[in-house]
Amino acid sequence: MSFDGFPEAALDFYDDLEIDNSKFFWEQHKETYRTAVAEPMTALTEELADEFGTAKLFRPYRDVRFSKDKSPYKTHQGAFVAVAPATGYYIQIGAPGVRVGAGFYEAGPARLAELRKAIDHDRHGPELERIVGKLAKAGWEIGGDRLKTAPRGYDADHPRIELLRHKSLFAGRDYGFDEVIHTPTLVDRVRKDWRETNTLVAWIVRHAAT
């Protein structure tokens, strides 16, 4: 199955789901989810698999066990190509349109310690700084969970304190409702984006792959 673009029905589906996030709505519209969301996302990621690897499509159901929000369904569909634990390339579609990204999305204490050690390093740290700066200059939004203060063992005036504060680090870009999301050309755009963010992913894999 080739990717022909996400249909308008995909955006409409998530617009409506945000209003009525109920099992009744889902049961009435699950065929729309399958044909307008899941199948196109699968087709898109399959066309990218030759270069980046097989993507995992996330389940549409929310884990509400420890959440005050008991809405049963996610209001977006994400897909992730993992090249290391919680590290890789991401794409999602939801009511706001399409978003792409890459980086590491979570890390346990041991891995986070390795990442911070690399950021602190006289050569590896400035390398990451240049990578992130170049992506930001190219229009990428640099995001991730951050500590409010300096991590333990590092001075608040460290030259790379902003990077050291990260508990996750990724670059993201929104396509929103750009007409390209409804066309096969989106595959080429995502391929280009993921290639552009490969420097960030590769740095993370080199310095904290596990």
C-alpha positions as a Python dict, from the first residue, in 0.01 Angstrom:
ca = {
    (1, 'M'): (0, 0, 0),
    (2, 'S'): (149, 334, -106),
    (3, 'F'): (111, 655, 89),
    (4, 'D'): (-119, 902, -86),
    (5, 'G'): (-141, 1158, 194),
    (6, 'F'): (-355, 1188, 504),
    (7, 'P'): (-716, 1257, 406),
    (8, 'E'): (-913, 1547, 550),
    (9, 'A'): (-1115, 1282, 731),
    (10, 'A'): (-815, 1219, 960),
    (11, 'L'): (-818, 1578, 1088),
    (12, 'D'): (-1197, 1577, 1115),
    (13, 'F'): (-1182, 1254, 1315),
    (14, 'Y'): (-950, 1406, 1576),
    (15, 'D'): (-1144, 1733, 1584),
    (16, 'D'): (-1454, 1534, 1673),
    (17, 'L'): (-1270, 1305, 1916),
    (18, 'E'): (-1149, 1606, 2115),
    (19, 'I'): (-1513, 1705, 2159),
    (20, 'D'): (-1651, 1357, 2230),
    (21, 'N'): (-1376, 1134, 2370),
    (22, 'S'): (-1603, 841, 2449),
    (23, 'K'): (-1625, 472, 2376),
    (24, 'F'): (-1954, 532, 2197),
    (25, 'F'): (-1792, 781, 1957),
    (26, 'W'): (-1498, 550, 1899),
    (27, 'E'): (-1717, 251, 1819),
    (28, 'Q'): (-1916, 462, 1573),
    (29, 'H'): (-1602, 593, 1398),
    (30, 'K'): (-1337, 321, 1435),
    (31, 'E'): (-1357, 245, 1062),
    (32, 'T'): (-1265, 609, 993),
    (33, 'Y'): (-971, 573, 1232),
    (34, 'R'): (-857, 262, 1045),
    (35, 'T'): (-885, 398, 690),
    (36, 'A'): (-803, 767, 744),
    (37, 'V'): (-542, 744, 1021),
    (38, 'A'): (-388, 403, 1092),
    (39, 'E'): (-355, 276, 735),
    (40, 'P'): (-203, 597, 593),
    (41, 'M'): (38, 621, 887),
    (42, 'T'): (143, 261, 831),
    (43, 'A'): (193, 325, 460),
    (44, 'L'): (400, 638, 526),
    (45, 'T'): (633, 472, 775),
    (46, 'E'): (672, 165, 554),
    (47, 'E'): (803, 389, 276),
    (48, 'L'): (1064, 525, 517),
    (49, 'A'): (1162, 188, 665),
    (50, 'D'): (1429, 115, 404),
    (51, 'E'): (1640, 400, 542),
    (52, 'F'): (1534, 443, 904),
    (53, 'G'): (1392, 109, 1016),
    (54, 'T'): (1052, -28, 1107),
    (55, 'A'): (821, 207, 1293),
    (56, 'K'): (594, 118, 1580),
    (57, 'L'): (246, 270, 1571),
    (58, 'F'): (132, 358, 1920),
    (59, 'R'): (-196, 219, 2045),
    (60, 'P'): (-483, 468, 2040),
    (61, 'Y'): (-585, 392, 2398),
    (62, 'R'): (-472, 605, 2691),
    (63, 'D'): (-341, 455, 3015),
    (64, 'V'): (-577, 624, 3259),
    (65, 'R'): (-487, 425, 3571),
    (66, 'F'): (-294, 708, 3737),
    (67, 'S'): (-449, 1004, 3556),
    (68, 'K'): (-720, 1243, 3665),
    (69, 'D'): (-819, 1268, 3300),
    (70, 'K'): (-1012, 949, 3227),
    (71, 'S'): (-1061, 1017, 2855),
    (72, 'P'): (-1008, 672, 2702),
    (73, 'Y'): (-848, 766, 2369),
    (74, 'K'): (-541, 959, 2257),
    (75, 'T'): (-619, 1265, 2048),
    (76, 'H'): (-334, 1196, 1807),
    (77, 'Q'): (-173, 898, 1635),
    (78, 'G'): (201, 866, 1677),
    (79, 'A'): (460, 642, 1515),
    (80, 'F'): (817, 593, 1637),
    (81, 'V'): (1130, 440, 1485),
    (82, 'A'): (1355, 337, 1773),
    (83, 'V'): (1731, 319, 1715),
    (84, 'A'): (1812, 297, 2088),
    (85, 'P'): (1594, 292, 2402),
    (86, 'A'): (1341, 579, 2375),
    (87, 'T'): (1563, 732, 2105),
    (88, 'G'): (1477, 774, 1740),
    (89, 'Y'): (1241, 937, 1492),
    (90, 'Y'): (879, 1038, 1548),
    (91, 'I'): (574, 1150, 1352),
    (92, 'Q'): (218, 1215, 1461),
    (93, 'I'): (-114, 1335, 1326),
    (94, 'G'): (-392, 1489, 1532),
    (95, 'A'): (-637, 1777, 1530),
    (96, 'P'): (-352, 2035, 1497),
    (97, 'G'): (-216, 1852, 1189),
    (98, 'V'): (116, 1673, 1142),
    (99, 'R'): (429, 1701, 1357),
    (100, 'V'): (767, 1535, 1313),
    (101, 'G'): (1054, 1501, 1555),
    (102, 'A'): (1364, 1313, 1664),
    (103, 'G'): (1577, 1273, 1973),
    (104, 'F'): (1553, 1094, 2306),
    (105, 'Y'): (1222, 1105, 2484),
    (106, 'E'): (1309, 962, 2825),
    (107, 'A'): (1608, 817, 3009),
    (108, 'G'): (1664, 633, 3334),
    (109, 'P'): (1913, 762, 3592),
    (110, 'A'): (2212, 564, 3462),
    (111, 'R'): (2160, 668, 3101),
    (112, 'L'): (2093, 1028, 3197),
    (113, 'A'): (2421, 1030, 3390),
    (114, 'E'): (2604, 912, 3076),
    (115, 'L'): (2439, 1181, 2865),
    (116, 'R'): (2533, 1452, 3113),
    (117, 'K'): (2887, 1321, 3131),
    (118, 'A'): (2909, 1357, 2751),
    (119, 'I'): (2755, 1707, 2762),
    (120, 'D'): (3014, 1804, 3024),
    (121, 'H'): (3299, 1667, 2810),
    (122, 'D'): (3526, 1932, 2657),
    (123, 'R'): (3482, 1796, 2303),
    (124, 'H'): (3152, 1604, 2299),
    (125, 'G'): (2956, 1876, 2479),
    (126, 'P'): (3038, 2157, 2235),
    (127, 'E'): (2961, 1916, 1950),
    (128, 'L'): (2606, 1869, 2082),
    (129, 'E'): (2579, 2243, 2135),
    (130, 'R'): (2663, 2299, 1767),
    (131, 'I'): (2415, 2031, 1655),
    (132, 'V'): (2131, 2179, 1858),
    (133, 'G'): (2219, 2532, 1750),
    (134, 'K'): (2220, 2437, 1383),
    (135, 'L'): (1882, 2266, 1413),
    (136, 'A'): (1733, 2564, 1596),
    (137, 'K'): (1867, 2798, 1327),
    (138, 'A'): (1703, 2577, 1063),
    (139, 'G'): (1366, 2625, 1230),
    (140, 'W'): (1348, 2322, 1457),
    (141, 'E'): (1191, 2362, 1800),
    (142, 'I'): (1426, 2220, 2064),
    (143, 'G'): (1222, 2064, 2342),
    (144, 'G'): (1226, 1817, 2626),
    (145, 'D'): (1164, 1792, 2998),
    (146, 'R'): (1408, 2002, 3199),
    (147, 'L'): (1512, 2043, 3558),
    (148, 'K'): (1443, 2385, 3703),
    (149, 'T'): (1787, 2393, 3862),
    (150, 'A'): (2131, 2252, 3785),
    (151, 'P'): (2156, 1872, 3809),
    (152, 'R'): (2342, 1739, 4110),
    (153, 'G'): (2717, 1756, 4063),
    (154, 'Y'): (2714, 2042, 3809),
    (155, 'D'): (2757, 2413, 3869),
    (156, 'A'): (2475, 2653, 3781),
    (157, 'D'): (2724, 2857, 3577),
    (158, 'H'): (2836, 2560, 3363),
    (159, 'P'): (2875, 2680, 3001),
    (160, 'R'): (2626, 2414, 2884),
    (161, 'I'): (2392, 2426, 3183),
    (162, 'E'): (2082, 2454, 2960),
    (163, 'L'): (2167, 2122, 2794),
    (164, 'L'): (2261, 1961, 3124),
    (165, 'R'): (1918, 2042, 3266),
    (166, 'H'): (1746, 1827, 3003),
    (167, 'K'): (1587, 1499, 3113),
    (168, 'S'): (1481, 1442, 2752),
    (169, 'L'): (1595, 1622, 2439),
    (170, 'F'): (1435, 1633, 2097),
    (171, 'A'): (1386, 1851, 1791),
    (172, 'G'): (1034, 1900, 1657),
    (173, 'R'): (870, 2062, 1357),
    (174, 'D'): (503, 2126, 1285),
    (175, 'Y'): (346, 2093, 942),
    (176, 'G'): (6, 2178, 1081),
    (177, 'F'): (-252, 2191, 803),
    (178, 'D'): (-1, 2248, 523),
    (179, 'E'): (-142, 2107, 200),
    (180, 'V'): (159, 1875, 172),
    (181, 'I'): (20, 1650, 448),
    (182, 'H'): (-257, 1546, 209),
    (183, 'T'): (-13, 1442, -66),
    (184, 'P'): (244, 1165, -128),
    (185, 'T'): (514, 1435, -110),
    (186, 'L'): (491, 1420, 270),
    (187, 'V'): (706, 1106, 259),
    (188, 'D'): (991, 1300, 99),
    (189, 'R'): (952, 1585, 345),
    (190, 'V'): (963, 1353, 647),
    (191, 'R'): (1262, 1169, 500),
    (192, 'K'): (1444, 1500, 462),
    (193, 'D'): (1349, 1605, 815),
    (194, 'W'): (1466, 1281, 973),
    (195, 'R'): (1792, 1300, 781),
    (196, 'E'): (1840, 1654, 909),
    (197, 'T'): (1791, 1542, 1269),
    (198, 'N'): (2015, 1238, 1229),
    (199, 'T'): (2309, 1431, 1376),
    (200, 'L'): (2120, 1469, 1705),
    (201, 'V'): (2009, 1105, 1714),
    (202, 'A'): (2357, 980, 1623),
    (203, 'W'): (2518, 1189, 1899),
    (204, 'I'): (2282, 1041, 2158),
    (205, 'V'): (2340, 686, 2035),
    (206, 'R'): (2718, 735, 2042),
    (207, 'H'): (2726, 858, 2398),
    (208, 'A'): (2435, 680, 2567),
    (209, 'A'): (2294, 399, 2354),
    (210, 'T'): (2166, 195, 2649),
}
